[in-house]
Short mmCIF file of C-alpha atoms in Angstrom, two decimals:
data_model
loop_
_atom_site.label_atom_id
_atom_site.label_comp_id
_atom_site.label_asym_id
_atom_site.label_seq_id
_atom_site.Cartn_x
_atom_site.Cartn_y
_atom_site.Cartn_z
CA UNK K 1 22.48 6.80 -57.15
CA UNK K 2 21.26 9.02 -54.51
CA UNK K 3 22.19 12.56 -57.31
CA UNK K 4 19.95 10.30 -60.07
CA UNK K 5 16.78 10.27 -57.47
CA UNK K 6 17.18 14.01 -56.27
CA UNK K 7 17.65 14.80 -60.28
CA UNK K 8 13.79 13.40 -60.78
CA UNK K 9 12.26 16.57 -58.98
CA UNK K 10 14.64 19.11 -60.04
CA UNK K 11 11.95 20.01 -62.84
CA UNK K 12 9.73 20.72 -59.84
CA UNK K 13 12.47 22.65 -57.67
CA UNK K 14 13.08 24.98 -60.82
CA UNK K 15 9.13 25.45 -61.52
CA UNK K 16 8.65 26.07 -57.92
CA UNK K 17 11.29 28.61 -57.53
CA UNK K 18 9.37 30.79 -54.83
CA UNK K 19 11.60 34.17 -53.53
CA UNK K 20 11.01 33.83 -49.73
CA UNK K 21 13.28 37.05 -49.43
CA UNK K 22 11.44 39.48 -50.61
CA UNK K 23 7.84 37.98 -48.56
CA UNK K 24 9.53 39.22 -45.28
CA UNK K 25 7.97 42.42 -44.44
CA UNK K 26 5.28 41.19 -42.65
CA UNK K 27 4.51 38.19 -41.12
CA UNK K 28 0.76 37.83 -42.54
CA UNK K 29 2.63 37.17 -46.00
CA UNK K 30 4.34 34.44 -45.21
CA UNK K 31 2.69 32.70 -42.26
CA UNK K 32 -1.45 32.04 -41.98
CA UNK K 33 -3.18 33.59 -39.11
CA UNK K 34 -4.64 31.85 -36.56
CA UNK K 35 -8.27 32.75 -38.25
CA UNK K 36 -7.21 31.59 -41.19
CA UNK K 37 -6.25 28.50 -40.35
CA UNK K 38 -9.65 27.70 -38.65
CA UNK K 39 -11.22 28.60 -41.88
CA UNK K 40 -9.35 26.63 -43.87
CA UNK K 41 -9.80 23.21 -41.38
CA UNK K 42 -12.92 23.31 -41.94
CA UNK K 43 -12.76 23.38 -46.07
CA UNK K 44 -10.70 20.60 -45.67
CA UNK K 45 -12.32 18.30 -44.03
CA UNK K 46 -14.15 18.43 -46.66
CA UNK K 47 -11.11 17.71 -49.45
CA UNK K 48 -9.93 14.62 -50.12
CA UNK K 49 -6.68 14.88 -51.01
CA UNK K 50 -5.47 12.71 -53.79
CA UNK K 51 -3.76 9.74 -53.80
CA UNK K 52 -0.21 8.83 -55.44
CA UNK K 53 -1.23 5.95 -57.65
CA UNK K 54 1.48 2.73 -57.42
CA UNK K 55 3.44 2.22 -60.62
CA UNK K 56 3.83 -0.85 -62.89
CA UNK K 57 6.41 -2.63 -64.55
CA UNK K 58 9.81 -1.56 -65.46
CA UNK K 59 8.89 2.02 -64.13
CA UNK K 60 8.09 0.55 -60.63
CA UNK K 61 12.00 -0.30 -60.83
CA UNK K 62 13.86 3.21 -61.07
CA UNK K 63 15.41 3.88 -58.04
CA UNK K 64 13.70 7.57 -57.98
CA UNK K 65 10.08 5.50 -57.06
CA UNK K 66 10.89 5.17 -53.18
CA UNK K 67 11.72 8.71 -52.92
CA UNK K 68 8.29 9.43 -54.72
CA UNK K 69 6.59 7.30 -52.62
CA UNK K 70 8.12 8.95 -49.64
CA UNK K 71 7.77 12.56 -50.64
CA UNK K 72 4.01 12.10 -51.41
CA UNK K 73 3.08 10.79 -47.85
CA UNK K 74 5.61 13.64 -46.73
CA UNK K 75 3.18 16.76 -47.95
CA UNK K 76 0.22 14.73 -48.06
CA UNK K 77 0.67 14.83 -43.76
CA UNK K 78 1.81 18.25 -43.75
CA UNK K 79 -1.83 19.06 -45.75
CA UNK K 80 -3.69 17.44 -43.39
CA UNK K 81 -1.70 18.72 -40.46
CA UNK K 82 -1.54 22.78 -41.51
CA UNK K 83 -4.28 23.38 -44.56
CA UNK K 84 -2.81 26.36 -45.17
CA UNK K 85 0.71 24.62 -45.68
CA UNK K 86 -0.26 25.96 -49.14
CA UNK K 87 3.70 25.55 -50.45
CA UNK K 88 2.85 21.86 -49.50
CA UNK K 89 -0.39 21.51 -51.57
CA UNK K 90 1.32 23.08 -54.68
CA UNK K 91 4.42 20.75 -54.71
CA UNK K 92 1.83 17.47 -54.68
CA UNK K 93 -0.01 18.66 -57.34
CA UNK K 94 3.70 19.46 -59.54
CA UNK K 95 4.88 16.10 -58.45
CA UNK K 96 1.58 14.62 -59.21
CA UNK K 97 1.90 16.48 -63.18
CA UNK K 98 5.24 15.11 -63.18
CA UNK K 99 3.96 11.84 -62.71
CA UNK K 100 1.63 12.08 -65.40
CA UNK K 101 4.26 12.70 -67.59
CA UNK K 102 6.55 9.31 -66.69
CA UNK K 103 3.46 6.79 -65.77
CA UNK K 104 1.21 7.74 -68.69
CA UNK K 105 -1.78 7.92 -66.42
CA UNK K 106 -3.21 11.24 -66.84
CA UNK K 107 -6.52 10.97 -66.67
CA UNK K 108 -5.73 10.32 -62.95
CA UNK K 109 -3.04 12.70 -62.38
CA UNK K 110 -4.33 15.86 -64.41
CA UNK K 111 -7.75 16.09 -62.29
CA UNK K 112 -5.59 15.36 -59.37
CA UNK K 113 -3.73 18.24 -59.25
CA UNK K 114 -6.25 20.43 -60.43
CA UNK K 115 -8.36 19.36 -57.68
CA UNK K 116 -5.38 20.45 -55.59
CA UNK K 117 -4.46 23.74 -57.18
CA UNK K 118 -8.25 24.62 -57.36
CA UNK K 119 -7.93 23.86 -53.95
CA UNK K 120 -5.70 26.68 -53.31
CA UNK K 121 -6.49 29.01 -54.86
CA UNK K 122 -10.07 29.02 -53.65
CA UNK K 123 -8.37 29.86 -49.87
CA UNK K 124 -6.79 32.96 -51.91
CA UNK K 125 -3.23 32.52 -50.18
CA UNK K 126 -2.30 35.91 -48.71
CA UNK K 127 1.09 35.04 -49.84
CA UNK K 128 1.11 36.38 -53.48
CA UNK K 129 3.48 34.19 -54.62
CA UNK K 130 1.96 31.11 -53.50
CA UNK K 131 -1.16 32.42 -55.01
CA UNK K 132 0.74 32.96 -58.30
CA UNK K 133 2.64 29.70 -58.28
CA UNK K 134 -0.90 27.89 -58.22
CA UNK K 135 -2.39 30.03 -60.83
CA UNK K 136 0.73 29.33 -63.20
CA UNK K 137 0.95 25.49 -62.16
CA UNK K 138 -2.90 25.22 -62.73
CA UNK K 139 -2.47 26.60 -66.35
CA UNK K 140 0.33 24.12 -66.92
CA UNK K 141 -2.20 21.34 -66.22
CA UNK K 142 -4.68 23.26 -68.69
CA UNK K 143 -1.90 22.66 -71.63
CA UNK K 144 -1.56 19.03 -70.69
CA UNK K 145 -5.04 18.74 -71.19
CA UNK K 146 -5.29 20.48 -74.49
CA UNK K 147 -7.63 23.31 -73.35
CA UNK K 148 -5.45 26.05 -74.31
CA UNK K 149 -8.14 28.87 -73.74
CA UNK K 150 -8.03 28.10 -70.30
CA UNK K 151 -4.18 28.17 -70.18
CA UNK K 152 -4.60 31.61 -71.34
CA UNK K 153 -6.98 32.75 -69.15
CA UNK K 154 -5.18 31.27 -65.91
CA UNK K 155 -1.80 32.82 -66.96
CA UNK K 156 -3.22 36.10 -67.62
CA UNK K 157 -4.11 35.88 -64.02
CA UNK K 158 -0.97 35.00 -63.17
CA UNK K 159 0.90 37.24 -65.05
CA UNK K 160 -0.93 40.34 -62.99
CA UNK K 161 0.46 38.90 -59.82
CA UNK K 162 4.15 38.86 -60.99
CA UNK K 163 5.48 39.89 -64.23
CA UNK K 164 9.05 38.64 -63.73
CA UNK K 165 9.25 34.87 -63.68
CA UNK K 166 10.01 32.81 -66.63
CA UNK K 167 7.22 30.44 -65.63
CA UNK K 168 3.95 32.31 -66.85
CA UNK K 169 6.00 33.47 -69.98
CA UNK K 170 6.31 30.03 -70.83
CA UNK K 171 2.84 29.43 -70.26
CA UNK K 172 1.45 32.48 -72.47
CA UNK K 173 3.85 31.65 -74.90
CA UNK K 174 2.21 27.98 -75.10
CA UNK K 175 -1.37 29.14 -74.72
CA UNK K 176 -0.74 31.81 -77.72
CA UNK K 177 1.27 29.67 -80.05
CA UNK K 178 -1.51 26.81 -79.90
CA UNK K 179 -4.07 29.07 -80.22
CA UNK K 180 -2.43 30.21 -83.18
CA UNK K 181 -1.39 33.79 -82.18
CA UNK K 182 2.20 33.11 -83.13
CA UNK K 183 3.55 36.85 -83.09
CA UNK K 184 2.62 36.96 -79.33
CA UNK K 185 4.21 33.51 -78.66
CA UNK K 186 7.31 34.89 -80.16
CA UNK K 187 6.89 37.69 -77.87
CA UNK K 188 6.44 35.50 -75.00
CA UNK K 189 9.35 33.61 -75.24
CA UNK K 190 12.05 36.01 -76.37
CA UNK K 191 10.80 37.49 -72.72
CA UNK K 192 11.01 34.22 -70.90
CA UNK K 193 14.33 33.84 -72.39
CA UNK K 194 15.84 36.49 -71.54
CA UNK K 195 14.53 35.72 -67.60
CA UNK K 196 15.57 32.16 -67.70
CA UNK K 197 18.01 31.11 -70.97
CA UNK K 198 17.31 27.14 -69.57
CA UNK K 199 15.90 24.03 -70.81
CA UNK K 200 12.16 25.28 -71.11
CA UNK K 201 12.70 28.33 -72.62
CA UNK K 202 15.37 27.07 -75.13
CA UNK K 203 12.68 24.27 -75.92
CA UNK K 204 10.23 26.99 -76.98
CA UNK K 205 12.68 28.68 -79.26
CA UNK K 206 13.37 25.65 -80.64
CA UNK K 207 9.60 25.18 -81.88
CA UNK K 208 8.78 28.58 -83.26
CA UNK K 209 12.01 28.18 -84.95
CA UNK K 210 10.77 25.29 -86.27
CA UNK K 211 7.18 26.60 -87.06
CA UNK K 212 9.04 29.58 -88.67
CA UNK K 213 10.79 27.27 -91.66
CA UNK K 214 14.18 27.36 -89.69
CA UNK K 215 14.40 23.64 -88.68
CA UNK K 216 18.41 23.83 -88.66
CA UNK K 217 18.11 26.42 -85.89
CA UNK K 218 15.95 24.77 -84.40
CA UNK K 219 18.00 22.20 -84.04
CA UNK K 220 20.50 24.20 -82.62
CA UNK K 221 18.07 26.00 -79.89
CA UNK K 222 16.99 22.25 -79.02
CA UNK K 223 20.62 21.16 -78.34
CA UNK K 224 20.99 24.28 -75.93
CA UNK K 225 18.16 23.04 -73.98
CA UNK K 226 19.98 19.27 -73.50
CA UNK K 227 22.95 20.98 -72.54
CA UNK K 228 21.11 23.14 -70.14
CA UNK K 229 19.43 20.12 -68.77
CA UNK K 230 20.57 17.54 -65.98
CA UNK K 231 21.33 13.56 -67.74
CA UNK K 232 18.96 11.37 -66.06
CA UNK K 233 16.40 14.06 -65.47
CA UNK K 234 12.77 13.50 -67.06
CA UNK K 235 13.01 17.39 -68.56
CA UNK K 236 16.70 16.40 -70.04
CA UNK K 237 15.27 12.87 -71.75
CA UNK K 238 12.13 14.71 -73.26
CA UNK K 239 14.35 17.01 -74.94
CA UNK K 240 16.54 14.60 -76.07
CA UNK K 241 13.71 13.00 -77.67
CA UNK K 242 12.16 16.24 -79.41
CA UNK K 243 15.96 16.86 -80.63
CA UNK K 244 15.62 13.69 -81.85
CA UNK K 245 12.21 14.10 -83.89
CA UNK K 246 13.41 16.74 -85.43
CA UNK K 247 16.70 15.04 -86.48
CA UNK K 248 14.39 12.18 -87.59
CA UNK K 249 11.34 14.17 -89.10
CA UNK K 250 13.74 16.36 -91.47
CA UNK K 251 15.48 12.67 -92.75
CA UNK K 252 18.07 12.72 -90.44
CA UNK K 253 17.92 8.85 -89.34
CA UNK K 254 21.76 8.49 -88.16
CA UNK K 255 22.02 11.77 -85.52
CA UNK K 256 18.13 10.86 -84.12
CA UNK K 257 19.14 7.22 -83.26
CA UNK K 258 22.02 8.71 -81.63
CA UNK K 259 19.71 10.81 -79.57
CA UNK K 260 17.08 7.97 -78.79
CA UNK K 261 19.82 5.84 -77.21
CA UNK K 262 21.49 8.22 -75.25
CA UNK K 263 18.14 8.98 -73.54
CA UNK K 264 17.71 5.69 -72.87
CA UNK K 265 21.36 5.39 -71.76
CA UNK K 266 20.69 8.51 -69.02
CA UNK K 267 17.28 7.46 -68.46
CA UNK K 268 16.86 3.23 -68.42
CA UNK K 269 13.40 2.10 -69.77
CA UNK K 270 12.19 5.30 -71.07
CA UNK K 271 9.24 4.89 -73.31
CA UNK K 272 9.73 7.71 -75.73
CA UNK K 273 13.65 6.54 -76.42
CA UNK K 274 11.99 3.15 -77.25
CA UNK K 275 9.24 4.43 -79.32
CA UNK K 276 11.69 6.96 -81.12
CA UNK K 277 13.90 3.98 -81.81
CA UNK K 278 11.24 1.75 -83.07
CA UNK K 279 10.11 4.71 -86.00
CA UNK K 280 13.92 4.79 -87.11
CA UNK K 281 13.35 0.74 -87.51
CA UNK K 282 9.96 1.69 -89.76
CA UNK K 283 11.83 4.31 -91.92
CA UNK K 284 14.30 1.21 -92.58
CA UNK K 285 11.48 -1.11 -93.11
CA UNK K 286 12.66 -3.02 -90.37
CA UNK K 287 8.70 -3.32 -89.25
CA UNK K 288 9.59 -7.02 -86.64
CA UNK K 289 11.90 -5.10 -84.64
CA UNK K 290 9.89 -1.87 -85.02
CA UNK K 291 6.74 -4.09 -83.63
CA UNK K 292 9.15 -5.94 -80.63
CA UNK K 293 10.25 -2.14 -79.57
CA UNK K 294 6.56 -0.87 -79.47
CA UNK K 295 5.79 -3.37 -77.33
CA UNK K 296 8.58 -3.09 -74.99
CA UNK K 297 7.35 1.12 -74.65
CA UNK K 298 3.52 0.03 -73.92
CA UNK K 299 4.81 -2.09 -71.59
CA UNK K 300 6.72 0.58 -69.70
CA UNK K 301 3.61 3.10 -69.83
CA UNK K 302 0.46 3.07 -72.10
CA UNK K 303 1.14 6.00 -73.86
CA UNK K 304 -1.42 6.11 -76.98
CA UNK K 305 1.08 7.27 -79.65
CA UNK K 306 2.87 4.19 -79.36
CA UNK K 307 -0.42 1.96 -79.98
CA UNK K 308 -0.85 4.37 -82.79
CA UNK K 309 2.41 3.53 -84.53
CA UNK K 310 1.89 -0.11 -83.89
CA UNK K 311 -1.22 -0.06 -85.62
CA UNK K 312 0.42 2.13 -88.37
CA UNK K 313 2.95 -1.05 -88.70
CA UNK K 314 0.47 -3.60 -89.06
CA UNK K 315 -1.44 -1.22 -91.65
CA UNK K 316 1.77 -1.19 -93.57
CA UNK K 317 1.93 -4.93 -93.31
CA UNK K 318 -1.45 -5.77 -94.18
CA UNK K 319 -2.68 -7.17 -90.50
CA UNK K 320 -6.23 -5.76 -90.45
CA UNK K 321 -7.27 -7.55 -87.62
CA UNK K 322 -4.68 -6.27 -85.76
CA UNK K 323 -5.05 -2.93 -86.85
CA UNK K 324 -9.07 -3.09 -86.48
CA UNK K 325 -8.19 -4.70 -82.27
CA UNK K 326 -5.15 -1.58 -81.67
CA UNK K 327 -8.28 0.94 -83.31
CA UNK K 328 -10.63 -0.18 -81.25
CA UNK K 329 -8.61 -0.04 -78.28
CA UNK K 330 -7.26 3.54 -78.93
CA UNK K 331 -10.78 5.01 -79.70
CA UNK K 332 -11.55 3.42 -75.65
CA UNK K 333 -8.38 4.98 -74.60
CA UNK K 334 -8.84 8.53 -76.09
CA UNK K 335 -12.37 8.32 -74.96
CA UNK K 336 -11.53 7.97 -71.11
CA UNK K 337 -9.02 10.57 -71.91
CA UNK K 338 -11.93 13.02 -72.83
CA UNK K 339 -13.79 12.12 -69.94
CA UNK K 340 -11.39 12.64 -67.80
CA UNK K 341 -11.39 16.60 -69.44
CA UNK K 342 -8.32 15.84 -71.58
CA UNK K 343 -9.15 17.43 -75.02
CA UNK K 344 -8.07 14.87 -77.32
CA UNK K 345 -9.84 15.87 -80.89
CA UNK K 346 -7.20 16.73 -82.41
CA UNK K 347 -5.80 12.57 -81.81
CA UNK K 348 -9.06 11.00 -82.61
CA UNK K 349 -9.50 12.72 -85.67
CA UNK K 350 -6.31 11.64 -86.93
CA UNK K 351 -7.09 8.13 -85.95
CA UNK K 352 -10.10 7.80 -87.78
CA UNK K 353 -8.45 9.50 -90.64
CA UNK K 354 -5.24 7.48 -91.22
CA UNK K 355 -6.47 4.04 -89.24
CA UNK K 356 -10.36 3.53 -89.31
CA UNK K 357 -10.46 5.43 -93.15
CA UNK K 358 -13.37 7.30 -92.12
CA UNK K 359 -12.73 11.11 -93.33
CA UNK K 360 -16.40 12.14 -92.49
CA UNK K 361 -16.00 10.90 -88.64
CA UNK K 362 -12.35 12.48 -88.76
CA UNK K 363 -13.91 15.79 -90.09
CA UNK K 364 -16.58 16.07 -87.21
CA UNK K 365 -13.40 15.77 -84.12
CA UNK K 366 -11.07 17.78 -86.40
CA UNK K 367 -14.61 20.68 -86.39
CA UNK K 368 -14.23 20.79 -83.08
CA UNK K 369 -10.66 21.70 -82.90
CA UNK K 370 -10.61 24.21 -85.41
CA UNK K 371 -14.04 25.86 -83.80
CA UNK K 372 -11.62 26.77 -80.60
CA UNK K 373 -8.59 27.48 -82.66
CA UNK K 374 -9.10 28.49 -86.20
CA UNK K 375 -5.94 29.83 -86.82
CA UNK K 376 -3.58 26.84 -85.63
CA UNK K 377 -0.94 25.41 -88.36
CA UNK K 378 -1.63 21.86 -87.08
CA UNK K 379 -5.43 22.12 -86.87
CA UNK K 380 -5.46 23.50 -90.61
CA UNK K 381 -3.33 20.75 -91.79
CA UNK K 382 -5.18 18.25 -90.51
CA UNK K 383 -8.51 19.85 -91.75
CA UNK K 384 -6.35 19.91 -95.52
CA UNK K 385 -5.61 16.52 -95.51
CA UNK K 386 -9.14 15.27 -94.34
CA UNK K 387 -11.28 17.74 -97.21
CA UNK K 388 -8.03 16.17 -99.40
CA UNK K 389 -9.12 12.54 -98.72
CA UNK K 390 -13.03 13.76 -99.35
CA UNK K 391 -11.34 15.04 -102.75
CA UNK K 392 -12.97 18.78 -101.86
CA UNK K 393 -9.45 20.29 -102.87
CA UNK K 394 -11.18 24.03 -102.99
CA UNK K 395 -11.61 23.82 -99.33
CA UNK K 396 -8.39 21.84 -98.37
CA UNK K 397 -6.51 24.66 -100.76
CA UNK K 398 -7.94 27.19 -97.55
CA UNK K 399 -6.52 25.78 -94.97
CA UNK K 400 -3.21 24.90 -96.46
CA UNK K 401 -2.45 28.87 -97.49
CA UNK K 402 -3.61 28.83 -93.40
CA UNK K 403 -1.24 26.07 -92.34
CA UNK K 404 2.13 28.04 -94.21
CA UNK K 405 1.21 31.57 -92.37
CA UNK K 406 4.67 31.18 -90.91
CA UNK K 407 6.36 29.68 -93.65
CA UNK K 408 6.75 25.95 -91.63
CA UNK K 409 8.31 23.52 -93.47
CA UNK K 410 7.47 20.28 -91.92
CA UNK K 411 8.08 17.83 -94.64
CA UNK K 412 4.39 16.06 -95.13
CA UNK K 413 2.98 20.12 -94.62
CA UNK K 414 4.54 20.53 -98.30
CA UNK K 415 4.07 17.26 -99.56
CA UNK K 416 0.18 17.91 -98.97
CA UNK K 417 0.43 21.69 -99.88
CA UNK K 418 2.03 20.24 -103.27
CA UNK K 419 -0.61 17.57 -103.83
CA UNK K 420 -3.01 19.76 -103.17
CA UNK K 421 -1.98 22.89 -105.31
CA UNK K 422 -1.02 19.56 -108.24
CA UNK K 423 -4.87 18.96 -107.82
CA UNK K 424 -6.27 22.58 -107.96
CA UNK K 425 -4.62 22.82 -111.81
CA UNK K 426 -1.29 24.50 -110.07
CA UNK K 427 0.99 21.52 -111.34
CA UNK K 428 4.50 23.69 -111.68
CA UNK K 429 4.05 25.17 -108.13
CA UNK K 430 2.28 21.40 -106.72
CA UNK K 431 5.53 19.65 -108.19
CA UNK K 432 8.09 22.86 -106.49
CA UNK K 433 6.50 21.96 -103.02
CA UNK K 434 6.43 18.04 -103.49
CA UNK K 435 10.00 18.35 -104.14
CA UNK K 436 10.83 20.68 -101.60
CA UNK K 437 9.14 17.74 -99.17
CA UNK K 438 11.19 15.46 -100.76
CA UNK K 439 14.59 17.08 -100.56
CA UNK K 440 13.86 18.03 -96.53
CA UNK K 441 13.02 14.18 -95.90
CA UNK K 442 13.78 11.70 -98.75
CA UNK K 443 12.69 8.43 -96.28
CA UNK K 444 9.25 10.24 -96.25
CA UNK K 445 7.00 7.54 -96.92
CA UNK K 446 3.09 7.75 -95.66
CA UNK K 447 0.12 7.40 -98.16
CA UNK K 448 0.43 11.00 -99.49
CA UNK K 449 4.10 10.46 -100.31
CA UNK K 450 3.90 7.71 -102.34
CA UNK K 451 0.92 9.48 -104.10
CA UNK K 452 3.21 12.49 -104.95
CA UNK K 453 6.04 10.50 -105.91
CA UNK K 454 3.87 9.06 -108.81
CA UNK K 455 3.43 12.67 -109.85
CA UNK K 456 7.10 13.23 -110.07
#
């Protein structure tokens, strides 16, 4: 029990890997003056440090929770004792991403720890490693939020203070590869590889793999980063479930339930397994127990996706009012998200698309996405498939050559790509990528497949 609680920060431990050694020459880099602690006592008097927020339900239960709860009061005292303890400050506001991640709660614990990782950096720690630790953490909280210009920028900082640690690799190769500058990504990671071959930078491999039309290789790159992984851990169980996705989104129901369940089997009561689970159930048309395993996730952590495929099942089923309450409810939830400075355009757009049927209000989010990253192979699709539903198929046809820059074969990319191309007077090459979707994923099924399997 007491290796399954220590296993919950190891993702911290390995992102705050900090080289002590070689900050021994001198002991202004490693220790704050006396001055500088007088300045800084001040400041925080000022600074209110964040609270740890209690969990609910079934997550409240996991034996990791005390040792949370203890750690937080921990290097919340040593903050208020020493405010230069600046080592302390950074690993509140990891454990405080980390809890974003489990409870679901972000728009509380993103603007918590960049409160805190603003907060040091504005003392400009004199050791350079702290100062590059909070630079690199802080632009991990800017891709949680969606604002992947800001990633950049913070990384690029970084990445002048020390150009050897897997961390801000990972972070530029995020930044880029959302931003759509996939060549650098590619860079980026074969470089953080080749620091760290572990979980994270596996992960990334995995997805340009992916983006690259090499799903089975992907696959393959994803499975290193399980088996680099710890069972129980948080990192391990995410993986687990994008191994899973990709097993499931390329028609592979069998190997993702097998997946699903042995995250849930390392990791009791984790949301994502559940969810994962409950989409295999909607791919068998099994939509009761689909709906019962939905639940069960919200009730673990109220993660939007999963009220997003719950309204997708009642759609299926015919519930409006069900579907109208879980829309309204979303648009509220998406909404505080954006206030709280988490970009979510990209989901709202997509809800108004495929739930509320309103392609003109979906165009006006999906604008603002594709204003701050033109050349991003998920922005363009969903910009295809809204000017698709408007029936402006000239205009979809643009960003669907922009979506399959790298050659991506996500399943409903080509089904769209083919209906669209079917549409522009292109019917041999529409029907070439409609079957292409097929033959990737035959339990497809979504609006636009069963349009193109009328076609066929």
């Amino acid at each position: 029990m007491q290796i399954i609680i220590k296993q919950y920060l190891l993702t911290i431990l390995v992102l705050f890997s900090i080289s002590f050694t070689s900050c021994q020459q001198g002991s202004s880099t490693t220790t704050a003056s006396a001055s500088t602690i007088n300045e800084t006592t001040s400041a925080i008097s000022d600074f209110e440090i964040p609270q740890l927020l209690e969990r609910e339900g079934a997550i409240a239960k996991l034996s990791e929770w005390d040792y949370v709860q203890k750690t937080a009061k921990e290097l919340q005292a040593k903050m208020k004792k020493n405010p230069a303890d600046h080592k302390s400050s950074i690993y509140l506001a990891l454990l405080y991403m980390q809890e974003a991640r489990i409870t679901g709660e972000h728009p509380y614990y993103y603007p918590a720890a960049l409160k805190i990782l603003d907060y040091v950096i504005a003392q400009k720690p004199a050791n350079k490693q702290m100062h590059f630790q909070a630079l690199v953490s802080e632009a991990s909280v800017y891709l949680s939020q969606h604002e992947f210009q800001k990633a950049l920028d913070v990384s690029k900082e970084a990445l002048a203070l020390e150009d050897h640690d897997a961390q801000v690799y990972g972070a530029l190769c995020d930044a880029n590869v959302e931003l759509g500058n996939y060549a650098e990504g590619v860079k980026m990671a074969d470089k953080m590889v080749s620091i760290r071959p572990d979980l994270r930078s596996y992960s990334r491999v995995s997805y340009l793999r992916e983006l690259h039309g090499d799903y089975k290789g992907a696959i393959e790159a994803m499975k290193l980063a399980v088996s680099a992984g710890l069972p129980g851990d948080e990192a391990t169980a995410w993986s687990r479930i994008t191994l899973g996705n990709l097993y499931r989104n390329y028609g592979d129901l069998e190997n993702a339930a097998i997946q699903y369940k042995t995250a849930l089997a390392e990791r009791p009561n984790y949301a994502f397994a559940t969810a994962g689970l409950a989409k295999i159930e909607i791919a068998k048309g099994n939509y009761e127990e689909a709906k019962k395993m939905l639940n069960e996730a919200t009730e673990v952590m109220p993660e939007f996706s999963f009220y997003q495929t719950l309204a997708e099942v009642n759609q299926i089923e015919g519930n409006t009012e069900e579907v109208n309450k879980l829309n309204s409810e979303l648009i509220q939830m998406l909404q505080e998200d954006q206030e709280s400075g988490h970009n979510m355009d990209m989901e709202l757009a997509n809800i108004y698309l495929t739930l509320d049927n309103n392609p003109e209000k979906a165009l006006t989010y999906a604008e603002r996405a594709y204003n701050k990253r033109p050349n991003n192979i998920t922005v363009n699709q969903a910009m295809a498939k809204i000017y698709y539903k408007q029936g402006n198929y000239e205009t979809a046809a643009k960003h669907i050559e922009k979506a399959l820059q790298t050659n991506y074969k996500d399943p409903e990319l080509l089904c769209l790509a083919g209906l669209v191309k079917y549409k522009m007077g292109a019917k041999t090459d529409g029907i070439t990528f409609i079957k292409e979707s097929m033959a990737l994923n035959p339990k497809m099924s979504n609006d636009l497949t069963k349009e193109a399997k009328a076609i066929l």
